């Protein structure tokens, strides 16, 4: 084995007895006829016979960088966590003027439930009529109107019954699908709906109060 372009070639060999790897100068190996003694276990063997890829020693390959796969994985993880955070906070973000268009666009691209904006003070009960029959049946008739400039999810209807002395004897909340004559999930700006509700009142009921209550926000 000779030198390559005036430079000695390093030979990678492996001891067949203990499997130790080490490098040998090609000129030194040629001088001793290829026979070497393992510095680990002392075994004598022909290094040229048990040589490995000498070209890899003369021109070693640079190890492949593993930085970019980790960087890509970190970016994808950050995007996934950000999307999860946006999904979890979509309801409050949709109620903010600055972020509402972004959240709506995202929910169109990836279908997700998005509650309508809510302004409880823009709901009104028009011409409420409450009658109590001799049999204790309380009938509530009114018109619910949305005076906001946007579509709203419907509120709850609260009914409070009081005794002749003004003490509260019963209180209940009813969702829209119970008190609306024609149930629907929301009303547009300026739209109204008929309220029809009948319930059995306690015998001591002498007065009542109607109120509109906000639904729980998710």
Short mmCIF file of C-alpha atoms in Angstrom, two decimals:
data_model
loop_
_atom_site.label_atom_id
_atom_site.label_comp_id
_atom_site.label_asym_id
_atom_site.label_seq_id
_atom_site.Cartn_x
_atom_site.Cartn_y
_atom_site.Cartn_z
CA UNK A 1 0.00 0.00 0.00
CA UNK A 2 1.47 3.35 -1.04
CA UNK A 3 0.92 7.04 -0.39
CA UNK A 4 -1.60 9.08 -2.28
CA UNK A 5 -0.32 12.34 -3.82
CA UNK A 6 2.61 12.49 -1.38
CA UNK A 7 0.38 12.05 1.65
CA UNK A 8 0.19 8.90 3.74
CA UNK A 9 -3.25 7.25 3.75
CA UNK A 10 -4.74 6.35 7.09
CA UNK A 11 -6.15 2.82 7.18
CA UNK A 12 -9.04 1.94 9.45
CA UNK A 13 -8.83 -1.62 10.70
CA UNK A 14 -10.48 -3.80 13.31
CA UNK A 15 -9.01 -6.41 15.57
CA UNK A 16 -10.80 -9.74 14.87
CA UNK A 17 -10.29 -10.85 18.47
CA UNK A 18 -11.64 -7.92 20.54
CA UNK A 19 -13.30 -5.88 17.74
CA UNK A 20 -11.33 -2.76 18.67
CA UNK A 21 -11.11 -0.11 15.92
CA UNK A 22 -7.97 1.93 15.29
CA UNK A 23 -6.13 3.74 12.47
CA UNK A 24 -2.74 2.80 10.97
CA UNK A 25 -0.50 4.80 8.68
CA UNK A 26 -0.44 3.06 5.26
CA UNK A 27 3.35 3.45 4.92
CA UNK A 28 3.96 1.86 8.33
CA UNK A 29 1.58 -0.94 7.47
CA UNK A 30 3.39 -1.60 4.20
CA UNK A 31 6.73 -1.64 6.00
CA UNK A 32 5.61 -4.39 8.40
CA UNK A 33 3.94 -6.47 5.72
CA UNK A 34 0.46 -5.80 7.03
CA UNK A 35 0.92 -7.64 10.33
CA UNK A 36 0.09 -5.63 13.45
CA UNK A 37 -0.43 -6.25 17.14
CA UNK A 38 -3.64 -5.03 18.80
CA UNK A 39 -2.88 -2.57 21.58
CA UNK A 40 -6.06 -3.61 23.41
CA UNK A 41 -5.84 -7.41 23.61
CA UNK A 42 -2.35 -8.14 22.15
CA UNK A 43 -3.60 -10.28 19.26
CA UNK A 44 -1.51 -10.25 16.04
CA UNK A 45 -3.47 -10.04 12.76
CA UNK A 46 -3.20 -8.82 9.18
CA UNK A 47 -4.50 -5.26 9.33
CA UNK A 48 -4.82 -5.03 5.54
CA UNK A 49 -7.18 -8.03 5.52
CA UNK A 50 -9.34 -6.59 8.30
CA UNK A 51 -9.25 -3.02 6.97
CA UNK A 52 -12.47 -1.11 6.65
CA UNK A 53 -13.36 1.79 4.36
CA UNK A 54 -10.08 3.63 4.01
CA UNK A 55 -11.59 6.20 1.67
CA UNK A 56 -13.82 7.36 4.49
CA UNK A 57 -10.70 8.09 6.54
CA UNK A 58 -8.91 9.93 3.72
CA UNK A 59 -12.03 11.99 2.97
CA UNK A 60 -14.32 11.82 5.99
CA UNK A 61 -17.95 12.84 5.43
CA UNK A 62 -19.33 15.65 7.46
CA UNK A 63 -22.09 14.41 9.75
CA UNK A 64 -25.55 15.45 8.68
CA UNK A 65 -26.90 18.29 10.66
CA UNK A 66 -29.92 17.46 12.79
CA UNK A 67 -30.59 21.06 13.69
CA UNK A 68 -33.09 21.85 10.94
CA UNK A 69 -35.44 18.90 11.65
CA UNK A 70 -35.57 19.99 15.30
CA UNK A 71 -36.21 23.59 14.23
CA UNK A 72 -39.05 22.51 11.94
CA UNK A 73 -40.55 20.37 14.70
CA UNK A 74 -40.34 23.31 17.14
CA UNK A 75 -42.07 25.62 14.66
CA UNK A 76 -44.84 23.09 14.00
CA UNK A 77 -45.32 22.58 17.74
CA UNK A 78 -45.54 26.34 18.30
CA UNK A 79 -48.11 26.68 15.51
CA UNK A 80 -50.17 23.81 16.94
CA UNK A 81 -50.12 25.29 20.44
CA UNK A 82 -51.00 28.72 19.08
CA UNK A 83 -53.93 27.32 17.12
CA UNK A 84 -55.13 25.43 20.20
CA UNK A 85 -54.94 28.64 22.23
CA UNK A 86 -56.90 30.58 19.61
CA UNK A 87 -59.56 27.87 19.51
CA UNK A 88 -59.93 27.87 23.29
CA UNK A 89 -60.17 31.68 23.42
CA UNK A 90 -62.26 32.11 20.27
CA UNK A 91 -65.37 33.31 22.10
CA UNK A 92 -63.81 36.27 23.99
CA UNK A 93 -61.63 37.14 20.98
CA UNK A 94 -64.69 37.20 18.74
CA UNK A 95 -66.23 39.84 21.02
CA UNK A 96 -63.23 42.16 20.53
CA UNK A 97 -63.37 44.56 17.60
CA UNK A 98 -59.69 44.13 16.64
CA UNK A 99 -59.60 40.33 16.67
CA UNK A 100 -63.18 39.53 15.55
CA UNK A 101 -62.38 39.49 11.75
CA UNK A 102 -59.39 37.19 12.30
CA UNK A 103 -61.35 34.72 14.42
CA UNK A 104 -64.25 34.69 11.96
CA UNK A 105 -61.86 33.99 9.07
CA UNK A 106 -60.23 31.14 10.99
CA UNK A 107 -63.59 29.61 11.83
CA UNK A 108 -64.55 29.70 8.17
CA UNK A 109 -61.33 27.91 7.21
CA UNK A 110 -61.54 25.39 10.07
CA UNK A 111 -65.21 24.99 11.04
CA UNK A 112 -65.68 25.85 14.70
CA UNK A 113 -68.61 27.03 16.74
CA UNK A 114 -68.50 30.79 17.28
CA UNK A 115 -71.02 32.46 19.58
CA UNK A 116 -72.73 35.65 18.49
CA UNK A 117 -71.78 38.94 20.16
CA UNK A 118 -73.85 39.67 23.26
CA UNK A 119 -75.23 42.98 24.57
CA UNK A 120 -77.83 42.18 27.20
CA UNK A 121 -78.88 45.81 27.54
CA UNK A 122 -80.05 45.87 23.92
CA UNK A 123 -82.73 43.24 24.53
CA UNK A 124 -86.20 44.50 25.47
CA UNK A 125 -89.55 42.93 26.37
CA UNK A 126 -92.33 44.89 24.68
CA UNK A 127 -95.91 44.99 25.99
CA UNK A 128 -95.54 42.21 28.57
CA UNK A 129 -98.84 40.76 29.79
CA UNK A 130 -98.97 38.40 32.76
CA UNK A 131 -102.23 36.79 33.89
CA UNK A 132 -102.92 34.36 36.72
CA UNK A 133 -105.96 32.11 36.40
CA UNK A 134 -108.02 30.77 39.32
CA UNK A 135 -106.37 27.39 38.81
CA UNK A 136 -102.92 28.90 39.42
CA UNK A 137 -101.80 28.92 35.78
CA UNK A 138 -99.52 31.85 35.06
CA UNK A 139 -99.53 32.98 31.43
CA UNK A 140 -96.81 35.28 30.11
CA UNK A 141 -97.17 37.07 26.77
CA UNK A 142 -94.68 39.61 25.38
CA UNK A 143 -92.56 40.59 22.41
CA UNK A 144 -88.78 40.17 22.61
CA UNK A 145 -86.80 42.57 20.39
CA UNK A 146 -83.11 42.95 19.63
CA UNK A 147 -82.23 46.67 19.36
CA UNK A 148 -78.50 46.04 18.82
CA UNK A 149 -76.87 46.67 15.45
CA UNK A 150 -75.72 43.05 15.24
CA UNK A 151 -77.10 39.53 15.54
CA UNK A 152 -77.32 38.24 19.10
CA UNK A 153 -77.74 34.89 20.79
CA UNK A 154 -80.99 34.85 22.74
CA UNK A 155 -81.01 35.61 26.48
CA UNK A 156 -82.69 33.70 29.29
CA UNK A 157 -86.08 34.74 30.64
CA UNK A 158 -86.14 35.09 34.40
CA UNK A 159 -89.43 34.80 36.32
CA UNK A 160 -89.65 35.77 39.99
CA UNK A 161 -92.83 35.18 42.02
CA UNK A 162 -93.54 37.00 45.27
CA UNK A 163 -96.09 36.64 48.05
CA UNK A 164 -98.51 39.37 49.12
CA UNK A 165 -95.88 40.49 51.66
CA UNK A 166 -93.24 40.83 48.94
CA UNK A 167 -91.26 37.71 49.84
CA UNK A 168 -89.76 35.66 47.01
CA UNK A 169 -91.50 32.30 46.90
CA UNK A 170 -90.26 31.03 43.52
CA UNK A 171 -87.61 31.92 40.97
CA UNK A 172 -86.74 30.27 37.66
CA UNK A 173 -84.81 30.82 34.46
CA UNK A 174 -86.01 29.62 31.07
CA UNK A 175 -83.98 29.22 27.87
CA UNK A 176 -85.23 30.61 24.57
CA UNK A 177 -86.44 27.28 23.22
CA UNK A 178 -88.89 27.14 26.15
CA UNK A 179 -90.36 30.66 26.12
CA UNK A 180 -90.30 31.51 22.39
CA UNK A 181 -93.32 30.70 20.33
CA UNK A 182 -91.05 29.86 17.38
CA UNK A 183 -87.67 28.84 18.83
CA UNK A 184 -84.48 29.98 17.13
CA UNK A 185 -80.84 30.34 18.28
CA UNK A 186 -80.44 34.08 17.61
CA UNK A 187 -82.12 37.26 16.36
CA UNK A 188 -80.75 39.76 13.88
CA UNK A 189 -80.63 43.54 14.41
CA UNK A 190 -84.13 44.98 14.86
CA UNK A 191 -85.76 41.53 14.77
CA UNK A 192 -88.37 40.43 17.30
CA UNK A 193 -90.03 37.20 18.43
CA UNK A 194 -93.21 36.31 20.31
CA UNK A 195 -92.82 35.20 23.93
CA UNK A 196 -95.29 32.57 25.11
CA UNK A 197 -94.83 30.89 28.46
CA UNK A 198 -97.30 29.13 30.77
CA UNK A 199 -96.43 27.67 34.16
CA UNK A 200 -98.13 26.64 37.38
CA UNK A 201 -97.63 29.18 40.16
CA UNK A 202 -97.81 28.47 43.91
CA UNK A 203 -101.10 29.40 45.59
CA UNK A 204 -99.39 32.16 47.59
CA UNK A 205 -98.14 33.95 44.45
CA UNK A 206 -99.48 37.50 44.35
CA UNK A 207 -96.85 39.32 42.29
CA UNK A 208 -94.24 38.60 39.67
CA UNK A 209 -91.28 40.10 37.92
CA UNK A 210 -89.84 39.36 34.48
CA UNK A 211 -86.18 39.88 33.59
CA UNK A 212 -83.77 39.09 30.78
CA UNK A 213 -80.57 37.31 31.82
CA UNK A 214 -77.31 36.58 30.06
CA UNK A 215 -76.51 33.02 29.06
CA UNK A 216 -73.28 31.45 30.26
CA UNK A 217 -70.41 32.30 27.93
CA UNK A 218 -68.10 29.48 26.85
#
